[in-house]
């Protein structure tokens, strides 16, 4: 079941990565640049093609229309005007045929009067064009006599319109003879012009498509030219973020991208110099603390031996001297703890420590920690026997001693310690029944030497206990969190460690003799840890509550 869940989770994660990668591809600058180029080219090509088509359409139709109407008007003047005032139907038909044969490519209908009120019609092609095919608005416009003015010297004019007859476009025009005579109508097919315009539309469409493809190619070239330096800049920034501070870009040209590369190189050089200076100062500080701690061990050993002698003779000392001796003994022990903690911190910072792994019954380990410090009466233990974890037992004892001692000193009794498992993790909770931790202090409880109140800079502890506990958790690949109890009664510290520390150690190196291994964890984990003095013999401090 666990393997199936793991497979499902892995598959879901892989699908998520694919979706994210696909999303990045579709939202990449290259794709957006190509899309923008394509839209601009498409807009320009469609606009140009539309304008060109409209202009050519009007030019073609106007040219055909003017030619046909001009020829029709001339034929009306030459032939229809020569007919008698009362022509016969045969004369009208013959004249219409002659007008249609004139080369204009149109059909003709002539409308005359045999007698007053008795119209007669002559048609050049009755199967193609008859008087019924002439739109009524056109007939009305042709028959309407215009008023003669200075700007209008003729009472009748040529009128025309474009229409569709039986699915074919036609030009229909008409006029009548001034001073009496037949009325003439012409019908010219515009099918050749429509075919020419359709060919033009196809040509413009192909040209638009070619322009779109050309714009895509140009966008690709532009993207390659512009984005390659941007890609190199991104790669350089990524390497710089990974700590490769000697990363530099090759600068060529004088454009904006070259200026950006120069700025990046300048920033990288400045950053490298500052990091080198900070690293040198940090290393110097570490050496100073380490050297100071080691130098203090020799006088501390002597002082410890003296205080042990004084403690043995304390009952026989002068009552006036005894309080001073008692103070010397307690402060010497406190100083000894501080020195040991400082040495431990320097090992964490220098990365020179070792993690010694062993199989540990967690319930027995917690019981031994509490019993060794005589806390059995003040601590409630909720732990089942048989919970075995592979970890560093001495480090676990340090963590537990600091957390429990911190709860006893700054919290309130009873202190409850519970041990549970969650999947592959070991979870230990230490809860007290004190006033809790102020919300503004919670983020800093694991900081070194943090004091919640500046008015009380001194406490019985060293101010490093919780910090060292956190470091020991991190090198196991775990962590510690601090929070207030949901019911508002006390604080809860939660220790989470992997039950099998060798899996974490395998990421950094193989376990050595006696189960030693490299620890895991986040930025503070993964360090080698050796066996320092047992700072766990003293309870940890929650200086934030002092």
Short mmCIF file of C-alpha atoms in Angstrom, two decimals:
data_model
loop_
_atom_site.label_atom_id
_atom_site.label_comp_id
_atom_site.label_asym_id
_atom_site.label_seq_id
_atom_site.Cartn_x
_atom_site.Cartn_y
_atom_site.Cartn_z
CA UNK A 1 0.00 0.00 0.00
CA UNK A 2 2.80 2.37 0.86
CA UNK A 3 4.54 1.70 -2.44
CA UNK A 4 1.28 2.34 -4.32
CA UNK A 5 0.78 5.64 -2.52
CA UNK A 6 4.35 6.58 -3.21
CA UNK A 7 3.90 5.75 -6.88
CA UNK A 8 0.73 7.79 -7.07
CA UNK A 9 2.40 10.73 -5.36
CA UNK A 10 5.39 10.47 -7.66
CA UNK A 11 3.14 10.30 -10.71
CA UNK A 12 1.15 13.31 -9.55
CA UNK A 13 4.37 15.23 -8.93
CA UNK A 14 5.64 14.27 -12.40
CA UNK A 15 2.34 15.40 -13.97
CA UNK A 16 2.61 18.66 -12.04
CA UNK A 17 6.13 19.21 -13.32
CA UNK A 18 5.03 18.48 -16.88
CA UNK A 19 2.11 20.89 -16.57
CA UNK A 20 4.40 23.55 -15.12
CA UNK A 21 6.93 23.00 -17.91
CA UNK A 22 4.18 23.19 -20.54
CA UNK A 23 2.84 26.35 -18.93
CA UNK A 24 6.29 27.91 -19.03
CA UNK A 25 6.68 26.97 -22.70
CA UNK A 26 3.38 28.59 -23.61
CA UNK A 27 4.15 31.69 -21.59
CA UNK A 28 7.81 31.96 -22.60
CA UNK A 29 9.12 35.20 -24.04
CA UNK A 30 9.97 33.45 -27.31
CA UNK A 31 6.38 32.27 -27.84
CA UNK A 32 4.99 35.65 -26.87
CA UNK A 33 7.38 37.39 -29.25
CA UNK A 34 6.35 35.10 -32.13
CA UNK A 35 2.66 35.60 -31.30
CA UNK A 36 3.08 39.39 -31.22
CA UNK A 37 4.97 39.38 -34.53
CA UNK A 38 2.29 37.14 -36.01
CA UNK A 39 -0.57 39.34 -34.80
CA UNK A 40 1.11 42.48 -36.11
CA UNK A 41 1.84 40.85 -39.47
CA UNK A 42 -1.66 39.37 -39.66
CA UNK A 43 -3.26 42.71 -38.85
CA UNK A 44 -1.09 44.54 -41.37
CA UNK A 45 -1.57 41.91 -44.08
CA UNK A 46 -5.33 41.66 -43.59
CA UNK A 47 -5.65 45.44 -43.58
CA UNK A 48 -3.50 45.84 -46.69
CA UNK A 49 -5.26 42.97 -48.45
CA UNK A 50 -8.69 44.33 -47.54
CA UNK A 51 -7.84 47.81 -48.77
CA UNK A 52 -6.23 46.44 -51.94
CA UNK A 53 -9.23 44.20 -52.63
CA UNK A 54 -11.70 47.03 -52.07
CA UNK A 55 -9.77 49.46 -54.28
CA UNK A 56 -9.32 46.91 -57.05
CA UNK A 57 -12.97 45.85 -56.83
CA UNK A 58 -14.16 49.41 -57.19
CA UNK A 59 -11.71 50.09 -60.00
CA UNK A 60 -12.69 46.96 -61.94
CA UNK A 61 -16.42 47.48 -61.51
CA UNK A 62 -16.24 51.20 -62.23
CA UNK A 63 -14.19 50.63 -65.38
CA UNK A 64 -16.56 47.96 -66.66
CA UNK A 65 -19.59 49.97 -65.66
CA UNK A 66 -18.38 53.20 -67.29
CA UNK A 67 -17.41 51.41 -70.48
CA UNK A 68 -20.74 49.60 -70.76
CA UNK A 69 -22.89 52.62 -69.91
CA UNK A 70 -20.88 54.90 -72.19
CA UNK A 71 -21.26 52.49 -75.09
CA UNK A 72 -24.95 52.02 -74.32
CA UNK A 73 -25.50 55.79 -74.24
CA UNK A 74 -23.72 56.20 -77.56
CA UNK A 75 -25.79 53.43 -79.13
CA UNK A 76 -28.98 55.05 -77.85
CA UNK A 77 -27.94 58.32 -79.51
CA UNK A 78 -26.88 56.67 -82.77
CA UNK A 79 -29.57 54.04 -83.26
CA UNK A 80 -32.53 54.49 -80.90
CA UNK A 81 -32.73 58.22 -81.59
CA UNK A 82 -32.99 57.45 -85.34
CA UNK A 83 -36.22 55.51 -84.89
CA UNK A 84 -39.51 57.16 -85.75
CA UNK A 85 -41.63 58.60 -82.97
CA UNK A 86 -44.06 55.69 -83.30
CA UNK A 87 -41.84 52.74 -84.16
CA UNK A 88 -43.13 49.25 -84.87
CA UNK A 89 -42.29 46.27 -82.68
CA UNK A 90 -40.06 44.89 -85.42
CA UNK A 91 -38.14 48.14 -85.67
CA UNK A 92 -37.59 48.14 -81.92
CA UNK A 93 -36.44 44.50 -81.92
CA UNK A 94 -34.09 45.06 -84.86
CA UNK A 95 -32.61 48.16 -83.31
CA UNK A 96 -32.13 46.37 -79.94
CA UNK A 97 -30.30 43.53 -81.71
CA UNK A 98 -28.04 45.99 -83.52
CA UNK A 99 -27.26 47.78 -80.26
CA UNK A 100 -26.44 44.48 -78.54
CA UNK A 101 -24.12 43.50 -81.39
CA UNK A 102 -22.16 46.70 -81.04
CA UNK A 103 -19.44 45.05 -78.93
CA UNK A 104 -20.51 46.19 -75.48
CA UNK A 105 -21.40 42.67 -74.42
CA UNK A 106 -24.82 43.52 -73.06
CA UNK A 107 -28.46 42.78 -73.89
CA UNK A 108 -30.93 45.53 -74.77
CA UNK A 109 -34.63 46.14 -74.24
CA UNK A 110 -36.31 49.08 -76.05
CA UNK A 111 -39.67 50.36 -74.89
CA UNK A 112 -41.73 52.53 -77.26
CA UNK A 113 -45.37 53.47 -78.04
CA UNK A 114 -47.33 52.25 -81.04
CA UNK A 115 -50.10 54.71 -80.12
CA UNK A 116 -50.68 56.88 -77.11
CA UNK A 117 -50.90 54.62 -74.08
CA UNK A 118 -50.06 51.48 -76.10
CA UNK A 119 -46.47 50.43 -75.29
CA UNK A 120 -44.49 48.04 -77.45
CA UNK A 121 -41.22 46.26 -76.51
CA UNK A 122 -38.27 45.14 -78.57
CA UNK A 123 -35.75 42.77 -77.03
CA UNK A 124 -32.37 41.66 -78.30
CA UNK A 125 -32.47 38.37 -76.36
CA UNK A 126 -35.89 37.51 -74.87
CA UNK A 127 -34.48 34.42 -73.11
CA UNK A 128 -31.93 36.47 -71.18
CA UNK A 129 -33.36 39.93 -70.67
CA UNK A 130 -36.93 41.20 -70.67
CA UNK A 131 -38.69 44.22 -69.35
CA UNK A 132 -39.70 42.21 -66.25
CA UNK A 133 -36.03 41.93 -65.31
CA UNK A 134 -35.66 45.69 -64.97
CA UNK A 135 -36.01 46.69 -61.28
CA UNK A 136 -38.98 48.98 -60.64
CA UNK A 137 -36.88 51.69 -58.88
CA UNK A 138 -34.68 51.92 -61.97
CA UNK A 139 -37.68 52.26 -64.31
CA UNK A 140 -39.12 54.97 -62.09
CA UNK A 141 -35.84 56.91 -62.08
CA UNK A 142 -35.47 56.61 -65.87
CA UNK A 143 -39.03 57.74 -66.59
CA UNK A 144 -38.85 60.72 -64.24
CA UNK A 145 -38.32 63.96 -66.13
CA UNK A 146 -35.69 66.15 -64.48
CA UNK A 147 -36.17 69.87 -63.98
CA UNK A 148 -33.87 71.94 -66.15
CA UNK A 149 -31.57 74.21 -64.17
CA UNK A 150 -28.24 75.92 -64.61
CA UNK A 151 -26.56 72.81 -63.30
CA UNK A 152 -28.84 70.36 -65.11
CA UNK A 153 -29.22 70.87 -68.88
CA UNK A 154 -30.91 67.55 -69.70
CA UNK A 155 -34.34 66.33 -68.66
CA UNK A 156 -33.36 62.64 -68.77
CA UNK A 157 -30.18 60.92 -67.61
CA UNK A 158 -28.59 57.49 -67.59
CA UNK A 159 -29.35 55.57 -64.39
CA UNK A 160 -27.89 52.23 -63.32
CA UNK A 161 -27.69 49.74 -60.48
CA UNK A 162 -26.05 46.40 -59.74
CA UNK A 163 -28.26 43.42 -59.02
CA UNK A 164 -28.27 39.63 -58.92
CA UNK A 165 -30.42 37.70 -61.39
CA UNK A 166 -30.56 33.95 -61.00
CA UNK A 167 -27.39 34.00 -58.88
CA UNK A 168 -25.32 35.99 -61.34
CA UNK A 169 -24.26 39.62 -60.79
CA UNK A 170 -25.44 42.05 -63.46
CA UNK A 171 -25.24 45.73 -64.26
CA UNK A 172 -28.65 47.16 -65.28
CA UNK A 173 -28.79 50.62 -66.84
CA UNK A 174 -31.41 52.69 -68.57
CA UNK A 175 -32.21 56.02 -70.22
CA UNK A 176 -34.63 57.55 -72.73
CA UNK A 177 -34.37 59.76 -75.74
CA UNK A 178 -34.85 63.45 -75.00
CA UNK A 179 -37.57 65.07 -77.07
CA UNK A 180 -39.47 61.89 -77.68
CA UNK A 181 -38.43 58.40 -78.57
CA UNK A 182 -38.02 54.94 -77.04
CA UNK A 183 -36.72 54.16 -73.58
CA UNK A 184 -33.76 51.79 -73.52
CA UNK A 185 -32.47 49.36 -70.91
CA UNK A 186 -29.28 47.32 -70.95
CA UNK A 187 -28.17 44.26 -68.98
CA UNK A 188 -24.50 43.37 -68.70
CA UNK A 189 -23.15 40.34 -66.83
CA UNK A 190 -20.47 41.02 -64.21
CA UNK A 191 -19.52 37.33 -63.86
CA UNK A 192 -16.05 37.78 -65.45
CA UNK A 193 -15.32 40.62 -63.06
CA UNK A 194 -16.50 38.51 -60.11
CA UNK A 195 -14.17 35.69 -61.16
CA UNK A 196 -11.31 38.13 -61.50
CA UNK A 197 -12.06 39.54 -58.05
CA UNK A 198 -12.26 36.03 -56.56
CA UNK A 199 -8.85 35.26 -58.04
CA UNK A 200 -7.56 38.49 -56.57
CA UNK A 201 -9.01 37.55 -53.16
CA UNK A 202 -7.29 34.15 -53.29
CA UNK A 203 -4.03 35.81 -54.25
CA UNK A 204 -4.33 38.28 -51.40
CA UNK A 205 -5.16 35.44 -48.98
CA UNK A 206 -2.07 33.50 -50.06
CA UNK A 207 -0.01 36.67 -49.71
CA UNK A 208 -1.41 37.17 -46.20
CA UNK A 209 -0.50 33.60 -45.25
CA UNK A 210 3.00 34.03 -46.66
CA UNK A 211 3.35 37.29 -44.74
CA UNK A 212 2.26 35.51 -41.57
CA UNK A 213 4.79 32.73 -42.10
CA UNK A 214 7.46 35.28 -42.90
CA UNK A 215 6.68 37.19 -39.73
CA UNK A 216 6.95 33.96 -37.72
CA UNK A 217 10.39 33.30 -39.23
CA UNK A 218 11.45 36.88 -38.55
CA UNK A 219 10.14 36.57 -35.00
CA UNK A 220 12.14 33.37 -34.55
CA UNK A 221 15.28 35.08 -35.82
CA UNK A 222 14.62 38.11 -33.62
CA UNK A 223 13.88 35.89 -30.64
CA UNK A 224 17.10 33.97 -31.18
CA UNK A 225 19.07 37.18 -31.53
CA UNK A 226 17.50 38.89 -28.53
CA UNK A 227 16.77 35.98 -26.22
CA UNK A 228 20.11 34.20 -26.52
CA UNK A 229 21.87 36.93 -24.49
CA UNK A 230 18.91 36.98 -22.10
CA UNK A 231 19.17 33.19 -21.72
CA UNK A 232 22.90 33.48 -21.04
CA UNK A 233 22.14 36.17 -18.48
CA UNK A 234 19.56 33.92 -16.81
CA UNK A 235 22.01 31.01 -16.68
CA UNK A 236 24.68 33.25 -15.24
CA UNK A 237 22.26 34.55 -12.60
CA UNK A 238 21.31 30.97 -11.72
CA UNK A 239 24.96 29.96 -11.32
CA UNK A 240 25.55 33.08 -9.25
CA UNK A 241 22.61 32.12 -7.04
CA UNK A 242 24.13 28.64 -6.62
CA UNK A 243 27.22 30.24 -5.13
CA UNK A 244 29.47 30.31 -8.20
CA UNK A 245 30.53 33.87 -7.61
CA UNK A 246 33.22 33.82 -10.32
CA UNK A 247 30.52 33.67 -13.02
CA UNK A 248 30.94 36.37 -15.66
CA UNK A 249 29.33 37.17 -19.00
CA UNK A 250 31.20 37.79 -22.25
CA UNK A 251 30.50 41.35 -23.35
CA UNK A 252 30.30 42.16 -27.04
CA UNK A 253 28.77 45.14 -28.79
CA UNK A 254 27.50 48.44 -27.52
CA UNK A 255 23.75 47.86 -27.40
CA UNK A 256 21.47 47.69 -24.36
CA UNK A 257 22.10 43.95 -23.84
CA UNK A 258 25.85 44.55 -23.78
CA UNK A 259 25.33 47.28 -21.19
CA UNK A 260 23.20 44.85 -19.17
CA UNK A 261 25.99 42.26 -19.32
CA UNK A 262 28.51 44.85 -18.10
CA UNK A 263 26.20 45.78 -15.23
CA UNK A 264 25.81 42.09 -14.32
CA UNK A 265 29.57 41.55 -14.33
CA UNK A 266 30.09 44.60 -12.17
CA UNK A 267 27.43 43.46 -9.70
CA UNK A 268 28.85 39.91 -9.63
CA UNK A 269 32.36 41.23 -8.98
CA UNK A 270 31.13 43.47 -6.17
CA UNK A 271 29.12 40.60 -4.68
CA UNK A 272 32.10 38.24 -4.86
CA UNK A 273 34.28 40.76 -3.07
CA UNK A 274 31.71 41.38 -0.34
CA UNK A 275 31.08 37.67 0.18
CA UNK A 276 34.81 37.02 0.36
CA UNK A 277 35.18 39.77 2.96
CA UNK A 278 32.23 38.45 4.97
CA UNK A 279 33.53 34.88 4.75
CA UNK A 280 36.95 36.01 5.96
CA UNK A 281 35.43 37.91 8.87
CA UNK A 282 33.14 34.98 9.72
CA UNK A 283 36.03 32.53 9.60
CA UNK A 284 38.07 34.85 11.78
CA UNK A 285 35.20 35.07 14.28
CA UNK A 286 34.82 31.28 14.30
CA UNK A 287 38.53 30.80 14.90
CA UNK A 288 38.45 33.35 17.68
CA UNK A 289 35.52 31.64 19.45
CA UNK A 290 37.04 28.19 18.93
CA UNK A 291 40.47 29.30 20.14
CA UNK A 292 38.95 31.13 23.07
CA UNK A 293 36.88 28.10 24.04
CA UNK A 294 39.86 25.79 23.84
CA UNK A 295 42.04 28.19 25.78
CA UNK A 296 39.39 28.39 28.49
CA UNK A 297 39.23 24.63 28.97
CA UNK A 298 42.57 24.44 30.80
CA UNK A 299 41.77 27.09 33.44
CA UNK A 300 38.19 25.74 33.61
CA UNK A 301 39.53 22.28 34.41
CA UNK A 302 41.56 23.74 37.24
CA UNK A 303 38.65 25.85 38.48
CA UNK A 304 36.35 22.83 38.38
CA UNK A 305 38.79 20.81 40.48
CA UNK A 306 39.04 23.67 42.97
CA UNK A 307 35.26 24.07 43.19
CA UNK A 308 34.89 20.34 43.82
CA UNK A 309 37.30 20.62 46.73
CA UNK A 310 35.50 23.72 48.01
CA UNK A 311 32.16 21.95 47.72
CA UNK A 312 33.42 19.04 49.79
CA UNK A 313 34.66 21.45 52.46
CA UNK A 314 31.68 23.79 52.26
CA UNK A 315 30.08 22.56 55.48
CA UNK A 316 33.23 23.32 57.51
CA UNK A 317 33.74 26.81 56.15
CA UNK A 318 33.19 30.01 58.05
CA UNK A 319 29.49 31.04 57.74
CA UNK A 320 30.64 34.45 56.53
CA UNK A 321 32.62 32.83 53.70
CA UNK A 322 30.21 30.02 52.76
CA UNK A 323 27.83 32.17 50.64
CA UNK A 324 30.73 33.47 48.58
CA UNK A 325 32.06 29.95 48.10
CA UNK A 326 28.60 28.75 47.08
CA UNK A 327 28.39 31.58 44.53
CA UNK A 328 31.84 30.71 43.17
CA UNK A 329 30.81 27.06 42.79
CA UNK A 330 27.55 27.84 40.94
CA UNK A 331 29.11 30.45 38.68
CA UNK A 332 32.05 28.18 37.89
CA UNK A 333 29.63 25.44 36.83
CA UNK A 334 27.69 27.93 34.77
CA UNK A 335 30.90 29.15 33.14
CA UNK A 336 31.93 25.57 32.43
CA UNK A 337 28.56 24.92 30.75
CA UNK A 338 28.92 28.10 28.71
CA UNK A 339 32.40 27.09 27.52
CA UNK A 340 31.20 23.62 26.55
CA UNK A 341 28.23 25.11 24.70
CA UNK A 342 30.47 27.60 22.89
CA UNK A 343 32.74 24.77 21.80
CA UNK A 344 29.72 22.84 20.58
CA UNK A 345 28.49 25.86 18.62
CA UNK A 346 31.90 26.30 16.99
CA UNK A 347 31.80 22.67 15.88
CA UNK A 348 28.40 23.22 14.28
CA UNK A 349 29.56 26.40 12.56
CA UNK A 350 32.84 24.90 11.38
CA UNK A 351 31.15 21.69 10.16
CA UNK A 352 33.66 19.47 11.96
CA UNK A 353 31.26 17.34 14.01
CA UNK A 354 30.28 13.69 13.66
CA UNK A 355 26.96 11.94 13.97
CA UNK A 356 27.11 8.53 15.65
CA UNK A 357 24.07 6.42 14.80
CA UNK A 358 22.71 3.54 16.86
CA UNK A 359 19.41 1.72 17.34
CA UNK A 360 17.67 3.32 20.33
CA UNK A 361 14.49 2.45 22.22
CA UNK A 362 13.10 5.97 22.46
CA UNK A 363 11.04 5.34 25.62
CA UNK A 364 14.12 4.01 27.43
CA UNK A 365 16.19 6.95 26.20
CA UNK A 366 13.66 9.51 27.45
CA UNK A 367 13.37 7.70 30.80
CA UNK A 368 17.15 7.62 31.20
CA UNK A 369 17.40 11.33 30.40
CA UNK A 370 14.76 12.23 33.01
CA UNK A 371 16.17 9.88 35.64
CA UNK A 372 19.75 11.10 35.21
CA UNK A 373 18.64 14.62 36.08
CA UNK A 374 16.28 13.67 38.90
CA UNK A 375 13.19 14.97 37.07
CA UNK A 376 11.01 11.89 37.57
CA UNK A 377 8.72 13.65 40.06
CA UNK A 378 8.20 16.69 37.82
CA UNK A 379 7.77 15.05 34.41
CA UNK A 380 4.93 12.90 33.11
CA UNK A 381 6.02 10.47 30.41
CA UNK A 382 3.63 9.12 27.78
CA UNK A 383 5.71 6.75 25.65
CA UNK A 384 5.24 3.15 24.58
CA UNK A 385 8.19 0.81 24.77
CA UNK A 386 9.34 -0.79 21.57
CA UNK A 387 9.53 2.38 19.47
CA UNK A 388 13.02 1.93 18.02
CA UNK A 389 14.79 4.61 15.99
CA UNK A 390 18.23 4.74 14.44
CA UNK A 391 19.81 7.98 15.57
CA UNK A 392 22.54 9.45 17.73
CA UNK A 393 21.55 8.61 21.34
CA UNK A 394 23.80 11.23 22.91
CA UNK A 395 22.41 13.93 20.62
CA UNK A 396 18.86 12.85 21.42
CA UNK A 397 19.72 13.10 25.12
CA UNK A 398 21.03 16.64 24.57
CA UNK A 399 17.83 17.64 22.78
CA UNK A 400 15.56 16.12 25.41
CA UNK A 401 17.56 17.58 28.30
CA UNK A 402 17.36 21.07 26.86
CA UNK A 403 13.65 20.89 25.98
CA UNK A 404 12.54 19.33 29.27
CA UNK A 405 14.85 21.48 31.37
CA UNK A 406 13.63 24.57 29.55
CA UNK A 407 10.01 23.60 30.27
CA UNK A 408 10.72 23.00 33.95
CA UNK A 409 12.65 26.22 34.39
CA UNK A 410 10.51 28.66 32.42
CA UNK A 411 7.18 26.88 32.10
CA UNK A 412 5.02 25.33 34.75
CA UNK A 413 4.52 21.86 36.19
CA UNK A 414 3.53 19.33 35.30
CA UNK A 415 5.69 18.90 32.21
CA UNK A 416 4.37 16.21 29.89
CA UNK A 417 6.54 14.34 27.39
CA UNK A 418 4.78 12.25 24.73
CA UNK A 419 6.39 10.02 22.11
CA UNK A 420 4.55 9.08 18.92
CA UNK A 421 5.31 7.92 15.39
CA UNK A 422 3.92 9.32 12.17
CA UNK A 423 4.87 7.31 9.10
CA UNK A 424 8.67 7.29 8.99
CA UNK A 425 8.99 10.10 11.54
CA UNK A 426 9.47 10.10 15.28
CA UNK A 427 7.57 12.86 17.07
CA UNK A 428 8.34 13.94 20.66
CA UNK A 429 6.23 16.67 22.25
CA UNK A 430 7.24 18.50 25.43
CA UNK A 431 4.43 20.52 27.00
CA UNK A 432 4.43 22.63 30.12
CA UNK A 433 1.63 24.41 31.95
CA UNK A 434 3.21 27.84 32.29
CA UNK A 435 2.20 31.23 30.93
CA UNK A 436 3.22 30.36 27.35
CA UNK A 437 5.49 32.28 25.00
CA UNK A 438 4.64 35.80 23.73
CA UNK A 439 3.76 35.81 20.04
CA UNK A 440 6.53 38.27 19.18
CA UNK A 441 9.07 36.01 20.90
CA UNK A 442 8.08 32.70 19.23
CA UNK A 443 10.12 33.28 16.03
CA UNK A 444 13.27 33.87 18.11
CA UNK A 445 13.21 31.14 20.77
CA UNK A 446 15.89 29.16 18.93
CA UNK A 447 18.17 32.16 18.31
CA UNK A 448 21.47 32.23 20.13
CA UNK A 449 21.59 34.45 23.23
CA UNK A 450 18.13 35.87 22.45
CA UNK A 451 16.64 37.80 25.38
CA UNK A 452 12.94 38.57 25.44
CA UNK A 453 13.47 41.45 27.89
CA UNK A 454 16.40 43.82 27.77
CA UNK A 455 15.87 44.63 31.43
CA UNK A 456 16.87 41.08 32.38
CA UNK A 457 19.96 40.36 30.32
CA UNK A 458 21.22 37.79 32.79
CA UNK A 459 19.78 34.34 33.44
CA UNK A 460 21.00 31.10 34.94
CA UNK A 461 21.51 29.49 31.54
CA UNK A 462 23.94 30.19 28.73
CA UNK A 463 21.29 31.18 26.21
CA UNK A 464 22.49 28.48 23.82
CA UNK A 465 20.54 25.42 24.95
CA UNK A 466 17.60 25.65 22.56
CA UNK A 467 19.87 26.69 19.70
CA UNK A 468 22.05 23.62 20.26
CA UNK A 469 18.94 21.43 20.51
CA UNK A 470 17.78 22.74 17.14
CA UNK A 471 21.20 22.12 15.57
CA UNK A 472 21.19 18.54 16.85
CA UNK A 473 17.73 18.01 15.38
CA UNK A 474 18.68 19.48 12.03
CA UNK A 475 21.74 17.26 11.55
CA UNK A 476 19.43 14.25 11.97
CA UNK A 477 17.27 15.60 9.16
CA UNK A 478 14.55 16.79 11.55
CA UNK A 479 13.51 19.99 13.25
CA UNK A 480 11.92 21.49 16.34
CA UNK A 481 8.92 23.80 16.40
CA UNK A 482 7.66 25.95 19.26
CA UNK A 483 4.06 27.01 19.78
CA UNK A 484 1.59 27.85 22.50
CA UNK A 485 -0.96 25.25 23.52
CA UNK A 486 -4.30 25.71 21.70
CA UNK A 487 -6.13 25.86 25.05
CA UNK A 488 -3.86 28.71 26.18
CA UNK A 489 -2.23 26.71 28.97
CA UNK A 490 1.52 26.51 28.48
CA UNK A 491 3.89 26.05 25.55
CA UNK A 492 4.50 23.01 23.34
CA UNK A 493 7.83 22.11 21.76
CA UNK A 494 7.59 19.46 19.02
CA UNK A 495 10.66 17.46 17.98
CA UNK A 496 10.40 15.65 14.66
CA UNK A 497 13.17 13.21 13.63
CA UNK A 498 13.37 10.51 10.96
CA UNK A 499 13.17 7.07 12.55
CA UNK A 500 16.03 5.89 10.35
CA UNK A 501 18.81 8.45 10.38
CA UNK A 502 20.96 6.36 8.03
CA UNK A 503 18.72 7.33 5.10
CA UNK A 504 19.55 10.97 5.78
CA UNK A 505 23.22 10.21 6.37
CA UNK A 506 23.43 8.36 3.04
CA UNK A 507 22.78 11.60 1.18
CA UNK A 508 26.05 13.06 2.44
CA UNK A 509 28.29 10.01 2.97
CA UNK A 510 28.47 6.42 4.13
CA UNK A 511 28.32 5.66 7.86
CA UNK A 512 31.67 5.13 9.46
CA UNK A 513 32.83 2.79 12.18
CA UNK A 514 30.46 2.64 15.11
CA UNK A 515 27.62 3.94 12.97
CA UNK A 516 28.99 7.43 12.43
CA UNK A 517 27.51 9.24 9.49
CA UNK A 518 26.93 12.62 8.05
CA UNK A 519 23.81 14.28 9.21
CA UNK A 520 21.10 15.63 6.99
CA UNK A 521 18.71 18.50 7.45
CA UNK A 522 18.38 21.88 5.84
CA UNK A 523 20.92 24.65 5.63
CA UNK A 524 22.17 24.02 9.17
CA UNK A 525 22.12 20.25 8.81
CA UNK A 526 24.41 18.00 6.86
CA UNK A 527 27.40 18.78 9.12
CA UNK A 528 29.78 16.31 10.70
CA UNK A 529 29.37 16.22 14.49
CA UNK A 530 31.88 14.93 17.00
CA UNK A 531 31.29 14.12 20.64
CA UNK A 532 31.60 17.28 22.73
CA UNK A 533 31.11 17.64 26.45
CA UNK A 534 27.70 16.65 27.73
CA UNK A 535 25.95 19.98 27.81
CA UNK A 536 22.78 17.98 28.25
CA UNK A 537 23.62 17.33 31.86
CA UNK A 538 22.31 20.82 32.55
CA UNK A 539 18.80 21.83 31.65
CA UNK A 540 18.34 23.98 28.56
CA UNK A 541 17.31 27.60 28.72
CA UNK A 542 14.37 29.43 27.23
CA UNK A 543 15.95 32.84 27.56
CA UNK A 544 13.02 34.38 25.72
CA UNK A 545 10.91 33.89 28.86
CA UNK A 546 13.52 35.12 31.34
#
